[in-house]
């Protein structure tokens, strides 16, 4: 029989041992360390594995191999009879979106906590808007109302808020009537009451796109570049006429002498 010494971790044969009070004491012949082992209540099972090549004195030595007992499997968790399945709820991406909730208040006036002109957030202690410079005490609501036609179209749009074509028609109407800035203000008012409204964000972005893409059809006056060109041409013509007069005068003076 062989065992593994706990001190030198060598596999050494059992040569000298003694039992005291039920404790087995084995002495390692390589390092001299003693290993203590208590007897287990269940009888230990071991298999004798013959040593290759044979041992001395015609005997065969073996290595103790622990064999697991059936009790060691008693604490293993039971295997479930079936795999648990989680029910999945299918959500269709093409499901119709819910209608926009009706919002209280005047749709043409800024809600509390916002500038009545540019609809930017404001603080109660401020007397003027930090974004547009409006003095709140001087604000006149009638000066920032849309025309009757645009107001009617906006009220109709609120009833069909999810219709993208209705939003496009409103923006086109605002462009034709020169009220594109007012249309942008109406969308900002909507966002002040319903932050994150997808349709309001889309309408506001469309207004910004229309503003940046509009080409002016008429101009108040000539462009600075054209004015510089005309000025240069006039000065060149004046210098040319003056040069011709100087040459003519010089020839007349030569003929007189």
mmCIF file with all atom_site columns, C-alpha atoms in Angstrom, residues 52-176:
data_model
loop_
_atom_site.group_PDB
_atom_site.id
_atom_site.type_symbol
_atom_site.label_atom_id
_atom_site.label_alt_id
_atom_site.label_comp_id
_atom_site.label_asym_id
_atom_site.label_entity_id
_atom_site.label_seq_id
_atom_site.pdbx_PDB_ins_code
_atom_site.Cartn_x
_atom_site.Cartn_y
_atom_site.Cartn_z
_atom_site.occupancy
_atom_site.B_iso_or_equiv
_atom_site.pdbx_formal_charge
_atom_site.auth_seq_id
_atom_site.auth_comp_id
_atom_site.auth_asym_id
_atom_site.auth_atom_id
_atom_site.pdbx_PDB_model_num
ATOM 1   C CA . UNK A 1 52  ? 4.501   -2.082  -12.854 1.00 0.00 ? 52  UNK A CA 1
ATOM 2   C CA . UNK A 1 53  ? 7.653   -4.132  -12.924 1.00 0.00 ? 53  UNK A CA 1
ATOM 3   C CA . UNK A 1 54  ? 6.934   -6.007  -9.690  1.00 0.00 ? 54  UNK A CA 1
ATOM 4   C CA . UNK A 1 55  ? 8.260   -5.309  -6.217  1.00 0.00 ? 55  UNK A CA 1
ATOM 5   C CA . UNK A 1 56  ? 10.851  -6.772  -3.954  1.00 0.00 ? 56  UNK A CA 1
ATOM 6   C CA . UNK A 1 57  ? 10.508  -10.024 -2.029  1.00 0.00 ? 57  UNK A CA 1
ATOM 7   C CA . UNK A 1 58  ? 8.203   -11.459 -4.699  1.00 0.00 ? 58  UNK A CA 1
ATOM 8   C CA . UNK A 1 59  ? 5.219   -9.482  -3.501  1.00 0.00 ? 59  UNK A CA 1
ATOM 9   C CA . UNK A 1 60  ? 3.180   -6.927  -5.344  1.00 0.00 ? 60  UNK A CA 1
ATOM 10  C CA . UNK A 1 61  ? 2.448   -3.528  -3.926  1.00 0.00 ? 61  UNK A CA 1
ATOM 11  C CA . UNK A 1 62  ? -0.599  -1.459  -4.784  1.00 0.00 ? 62  UNK A CA 1
ATOM 12  C CA . UNK A 1 63  ? -1.861  2.107   -4.550  1.00 0.00 ? 63  UNK A CA 1
ATOM 13  C CA . UNK A 1 64  ? -5.025  2.834   -2.578  1.00 0.00 ? 64  UNK A CA 1
ATOM 14  C CA . UNK A 1 65  ? -7.680  4.257   -4.902  1.00 0.00 ? 65  UNK A CA 1
ATOM 15  C CA . UNK A 1 66  ? -10.824 5.730   -3.365  1.00 0.00 ? 66  UNK A CA 1
ATOM 16  C CA . UNK A 1 67  ? -14.043 4.425   -4.863  1.00 0.00 ? 67  UNK A CA 1
ATOM 17  C CA . UNK A 1 68  ? -17.088 6.723   -4.601  1.00 0.00 ? 68  UNK A CA 1
ATOM 18  C CA . UNK A 1 69  ? -19.928 5.302   -2.581  1.00 0.00 ? 69  UNK A CA 1
ATOM 19  C CA . UNK A 1 70  ? -23.585 5.531   -3.599  1.00 0.00 ? 70  UNK A CA 1
ATOM 20  C CA . UNK A 1 71  ? -24.196 7.900   -0.672  1.00 0.00 ? 71  UNK A CA 1
ATOM 21  C CA . UNK A 1 72  ? -22.003 10.566  -2.374  1.00 0.00 ? 72  UNK A CA 1
ATOM 22  C CA . UNK A 1 73  ? -24.622 10.985  -5.051  1.00 0.00 ? 73  UNK A CA 1
ATOM 23  C CA . UNK A 1 74  ? -27.455 11.475  -2.589  1.00 0.00 ? 74  UNK A CA 1
ATOM 24  C CA . UNK A 1 75  ? -26.834 15.210  -2.267  1.00 0.00 ? 75  UNK A CA 1
ATOM 25  C CA . UNK A 1 76  ? -26.883 15.827  -6.023  1.00 0.00 ? 76  UNK A CA 1
ATOM 26  C CA . UNK A 1 77  ? -29.752 18.128  -7.069  1.00 0.00 ? 77  UNK A CA 1
ATOM 27  C CA . UNK A 1 78  ? -32.608 16.401  -8.841  1.00 0.00 ? 78  UNK A CA 1
ATOM 28  C CA . UNK A 1 79  ? -32.767 16.798  -12.590 1.00 0.00 ? 79  UNK A CA 1
ATOM 29  C CA . UNK A 1 80  ? -35.902 18.653  -13.663 1.00 0.00 ? 80  UNK A CA 1
ATOM 30  C CA . UNK A 1 81  ? -38.309 16.561  -15.634 1.00 0.00 ? 81  UNK A CA 1
ATOM 31  C CA . UNK A 1 82  ? -38.870 19.306  -18.225 1.00 0.00 ? 82  UNK A CA 1
ATOM 32  C CA . UNK A 1 83  ? -37.324 22.589  -19.236 1.00 0.00 ? 83  UNK A CA 1
ATOM 33  C CA . UNK A 1 84  ? -39.258 25.657  -18.183 1.00 0.00 ? 84  UNK A CA 1
ATOM 34  C CA . UNK A 1 85  ? -40.610 27.682  -21.079 1.00 0.00 ? 85  UNK A CA 1
ATOM 35  C CA . UNK A 1 86  ? -41.277 31.453  -20.880 1.00 0.00 ? 86  UNK A CA 1
ATOM 36  C CA . UNK A 1 87  ? -44.222 32.696  -22.845 1.00 0.00 ? 87  UNK A CA 1
ATOM 37  C CA . UNK A 1 88  ? -43.339 35.495  -25.282 1.00 0.00 ? 88  UNK A CA 1
ATOM 38  C CA . UNK A 1 89  ? -45.679 38.304  -26.187 1.00 0.00 ? 89  UNK A CA 1
ATOM 39  C CA . UNK A 1 90  ? -45.528 39.156  -29.878 1.00 0.00 ? 90  UNK A CA 1
ATOM 40  C CA . UNK A 1 91  ? -45.594 42.877  -30.656 1.00 0.00 ? 91  UNK A CA 1
ATOM 41  C CA . UNK A 1 92  ? -46.307 43.862  -34.239 1.00 0.00 ? 92  UNK A CA 1
ATOM 42  C CA . UNK A 1 93  ? -44.257 46.754  -35.580 1.00 0.00 ? 93  UNK A CA 1
ATOM 43  C CA . UNK A 1 94  ? -47.013 47.778  -37.982 1.00 0.00 ? 94  UNK A CA 1
ATOM 44  C CA . UNK A 1 95  ? -49.611 48.224  -35.262 1.00 0.00 ? 95  UNK A CA 1
ATOM 45  C CA . UNK A 1 96  ? -51.405 51.584  -35.470 1.00 0.00 ? 96  UNK A CA 1
ATOM 46  C CA . UNK A 1 97  ? -50.078 54.190  -33.080 1.00 0.00 ? 97  UNK A CA 1
ATOM 47  C CA . UNK A 1 98  ? -52.269 55.625  -30.405 1.00 0.00 ? 98  UNK A CA 1
ATOM 48  C CA . UNK A 1 99  ? -53.915 58.943  -31.045 1.00 0.00 ? 99  UNK A CA 1
ATOM 49  C CA . UNK A 1 100 ? -52.242 62.031  -29.662 1.00 0.00 ? 100 UNK A CA 1
ATOM 50  C CA . UNK A 1 101 ? -53.744 62.934  -26.291 1.00 0.00 ? 101 UNK A CA 1
ATOM 51  C CA . UNK A 1 102 ? -55.738 66.122  -26.132 1.00 0.00 ? 102 UNK A CA 1
ATOM 52  C CA . UNK A 1 103 ? -53.847 68.872  -24.338 1.00 0.00 ? 103 UNK A CA 1
ATOM 53  C CA . UNK A 1 104 ? -55.485 71.520  -22.209 1.00 0.00 ? 104 UNK A CA 1
ATOM 54  C CA . UNK A 1 105 ? -54.877 75.223  -22.596 1.00 0.00 ? 105 UNK A CA 1
ATOM 55  C CA . UNK A 1 106 ? -54.780 77.703  -25.439 1.00 0.00 ? 106 UNK A CA 1
ATOM 56  C CA . UNK A 1 107 ? -52.859 76.109  -28.353 1.00 0.00 ? 107 UNK A CA 1
ATOM 57  C CA . UNK A 1 108 ? -51.614 79.556  -29.410 1.00 0.00 ? 108 UNK A CA 1
ATOM 58  C CA . UNK A 1 109 ? -50.144 80.626  -26.055 1.00 0.00 ? 109 UNK A CA 1
ATOM 59  C CA . UNK A 1 110 ? -47.083 79.317  -24.235 1.00 0.00 ? 110 UNK A CA 1
ATOM 60  C CA . UNK A 1 111 ? -47.722 77.186  -21.147 1.00 0.00 ? 111 UNK A CA 1
ATOM 61  C CA . UNK A 1 112 ? -46.509 78.360  -17.728 1.00 0.00 ? 112 UNK A CA 1
ATOM 62  C CA . UNK A 1 113 ? -42.770 78.202  -17.253 1.00 0.00 ? 113 UNK A CA 1
ATOM 63  C CA . UNK A 1 114 ? -41.967 79.171  -20.861 1.00 0.00 ? 114 UNK A CA 1
ATOM 64  C CA . UNK A 1 115 ? -41.249 82.423  -22.628 1.00 0.00 ? 115 UNK A CA 1
ATOM 65  C CA . UNK A 1 116 ? -44.489 83.671  -24.263 1.00 0.00 ? 116 UNK A CA 1
ATOM 66  C CA . UNK A 1 117 ? -42.579 84.692  -27.398 1.00 0.00 ? 117 UNK A CA 1
ATOM 67  C CA . UNK A 1 118 ? -39.878 82.106  -28.182 1.00 0.00 ? 118 UNK A CA 1
ATOM 68  C CA . UNK A 1 119 ? -41.317 79.351  -25.897 1.00 0.00 ? 119 UNK A CA 1
ATOM 69  C CA . UNK A 1 120 ? -37.939 78.827  -24.219 1.00 0.00 ? 120 UNK A CA 1
ATOM 70  C CA . UNK A 1 121 ? -37.936 77.638  -20.584 1.00 0.00 ? 121 UNK A CA 1
ATOM 71  C CA . UNK A 1 122 ? -37.853 80.480  -18.082 1.00 0.00 ? 122 UNK A CA 1
ATOM 72  C CA . UNK A 1 123 ? -37.435 80.987  -14.370 1.00 0.00 ? 123 UNK A CA 1
ATOM 73  C CA . UNK A 1 124 ? -39.974 82.763  -12.250 1.00 0.00 ? 124 UNK A CA 1
ATOM 74  C CA . UNK A 1 125 ? -37.461 85.254  -10.864 1.00 0.00 ? 125 UNK A CA 1
ATOM 75  C CA . UNK A 1 126 ? -36.301 86.386  -14.326 1.00 0.00 ? 126 UNK A CA 1
ATOM 76  C CA . UNK A 1 127 ? -37.829 89.541  -15.736 1.00 0.00 ? 127 UNK A CA 1
ATOM 77  C CA . UNK A 1 128 ? -36.652 88.972  -19.304 1.00 0.00 ? 128 UNK A CA 1
ATOM 78  C CA . UNK A 1 129 ? -36.013 86.002  -21.557 1.00 0.00 ? 129 UNK A CA 1
ATOM 79  C CA . UNK A 1 130 ? -32.357 85.026  -21.767 1.00 0.00 ? 130 UNK A CA 1
ATOM 80  C CA . UNK A 1 131 ? -32.831 83.653  -25.295 1.00 0.00 ? 131 UNK A CA 1
ATOM 81  C CA . UNK A 1 132 ? -34.877 86.256  -27.182 1.00 0.00 ? 132 UNK A CA 1
ATOM 82  C CA . UNK A 1 133 ? -34.473 89.224  -24.816 1.00 0.00 ? 133 UNK A CA 1
ATOM 83  C CA . UNK A 1 134 ? -38.212 89.788  -24.363 1.00 0.00 ? 134 UNK A CA 1
ATOM 84  C CA . UNK A 1 135 ? -39.212 91.758  -21.273 1.00 0.00 ? 135 UNK A CA 1
ATOM 85  C CA . UNK A 1 136 ? -42.143 89.759  -19.964 1.00 0.00 ? 136 UNK A CA 1
ATOM 86  C CA . UNK A 1 137 ? -43.973 92.839  -18.713 1.00 0.00 ? 137 UNK A CA 1
ATOM 87  C CA . UNK A 1 138 ? -44.022 94.281  -22.251 1.00 0.00 ? 138 UNK A CA 1
ATOM 88  C CA . UNK A 1 139 ? -45.394 91.181  -23.972 1.00 0.00 ? 139 UNK A CA 1
ATOM 89  C CA . UNK A 1 140 ? -48.570 91.683  -26.037 1.00 0.00 ? 140 UNK A CA 1
ATOM 90  C CA . UNK A 1 141 ? -50.277 88.354  -26.843 1.00 0.00 ? 141 UNK A CA 1
ATOM 91  C CA . UNK A 1 142 ? -52.173 89.716  -29.869 1.00 0.00 ? 142 UNK A CA 1
ATOM 92  C CA . UNK A 1 143 ? -48.912 90.470  -31.670 1.00 0.00 ? 143 UNK A CA 1
ATOM 93  C CA . UNK A 1 144 ? -47.913 86.804  -31.711 1.00 0.00 ? 144 UNK A CA 1
ATOM 94  C CA . UNK A 1 145 ? -51.084 85.155  -32.966 1.00 0.00 ? 145 UNK A CA 1
ATOM 95  C CA . UNK A 1 146 ? -51.334 83.392  -36.342 1.00 0.00 ? 146 UNK A CA 1
ATOM 96  C CA . UNK A 1 147 ? -53.669 84.604  -39.039 1.00 0.00 ? 147 UNK A CA 1
ATOM 97  C CA . UNK A 1 148 ? -57.225 83.331  -39.097 1.00 0.00 ? 148 UNK A CA 1
ATOM 98  C CA . UNK A 1 149 ? -56.509 80.930  -41.966 1.00 0.00 ? 149 UNK A CA 1
ATOM 99  C CA . UNK A 1 150 ? -53.443 79.421  -40.307 1.00 0.00 ? 150 UNK A CA 1
ATOM 100 C CA . UNK A 1 151 ? -55.210 79.201  -36.940 1.00 0.00 ? 151 UNK A CA 1
ATOM 101 C CA . UNK A 1 152 ? -58.108 77.306  -38.534 1.00 0.00 ? 152 UNK A CA 1
ATOM 102 C CA . UNK A 1 153 ? -55.749 74.873  -40.253 1.00 0.00 ? 153 UNK A CA 1
ATOM 103 C CA . UNK A 1 154 ? -53.854 74.324  -37.001 1.00 0.00 ? 154 UNK A CA 1
ATOM 104 C CA . UNK A 1 155 ? -57.033 73.474  -35.095 1.00 0.00 ? 155 UNK A CA 1
ATOM 105 C CA . UNK A 1 156 ? -57.987 71.027  -37.842 1.00 0.00 ? 156 UNK A CA 1
ATOM 106 C CA . UNK A 1 157 ? -54.509 69.504  -37.693 1.00 0.00 ? 157 UNK A CA 1
ATOM 107 C CA . UNK A 1 158 ? -54.889 68.861  -33.973 1.00 0.00 ? 158 UNK A CA 1
ATOM 108 C CA . UNK A 1 159 ? -57.851 66.607  -34.784 1.00 0.00 ? 159 UNK A CA 1
ATOM 109 C CA . UNK A 1 160 ? -55.779 64.518  -37.256 1.00 0.00 ? 160 UNK A CA 1
ATOM 110 C CA . UNK A 1 161 ? -52.414 64.811  -35.540 1.00 0.00 ? 161 UNK A CA 1
ATOM 111 C CA . UNK A 1 162 ? -51.026 61.479  -36.817 1.00 0.00 ? 162 UNK A CA 1
ATOM 112 C CA . UNK A 1 163 ? -51.568 62.393  -40.483 1.00 0.00 ? 163 UNK A CA 1
ATOM 113 C CA . UNK A 1 164 ? -48.195 63.331  -41.994 1.00 0.00 ? 164 UNK A CA 1
ATOM 114 C CA . UNK A 1 165 ? -49.814 64.732  -45.128 1.00 0.00 ? 165 UNK A CA 1
ATOM 115 C CA . UNK A 1 166 ? -51.856 67.141  -43.016 1.00 0.00 ? 166 UNK A CA 1
ATOM 116 C CA . UNK A 1 167 ? -48.639 68.423  -41.431 1.00 0.00 ? 167 UNK A CA 1
ATOM 117 C CA . UNK A 1 168 ? -47.081 68.910  -44.867 1.00 0.00 ? 168 UNK A CA 1
ATOM 118 C CA . UNK A 1 169 ? -50.136 70.833  -46.068 1.00 0.00 ? 169 UNK A CA 1
ATOM 119 C CA . UNK A 1 170 ? -49.948 73.142  -43.068 1.00 0.00 ? 170 UNK A CA 1
ATOM 120 C CA . UNK A 1 171 ? -46.264 73.902  -43.648 1.00 0.00 ? 171 UNK A CA 1
ATOM 121 C CA . UNK A 1 172 ? -46.892 74.505  -47.353 1.00 0.00 ? 172 UNK A CA 1
ATOM 122 C CA . UNK A 1 173 ? -49.733 76.872  -46.483 1.00 0.00 ? 173 UNK A CA 1
ATOM 123 C CA . UNK A 1 174 ? -47.466 78.735  -44.067 1.00 0.00 ? 174 UNK A CA 1
ATOM 124 C CA . UNK A 1 175 ? -44.818 79.104  -46.786 1.00 0.00 ? 175 UNK A CA 1
ATOM 125 C CA . UNK A 1 176 ? -47.348 80.520  -49.241 1.00 0.00 ? 176 UNK A CA 1
#
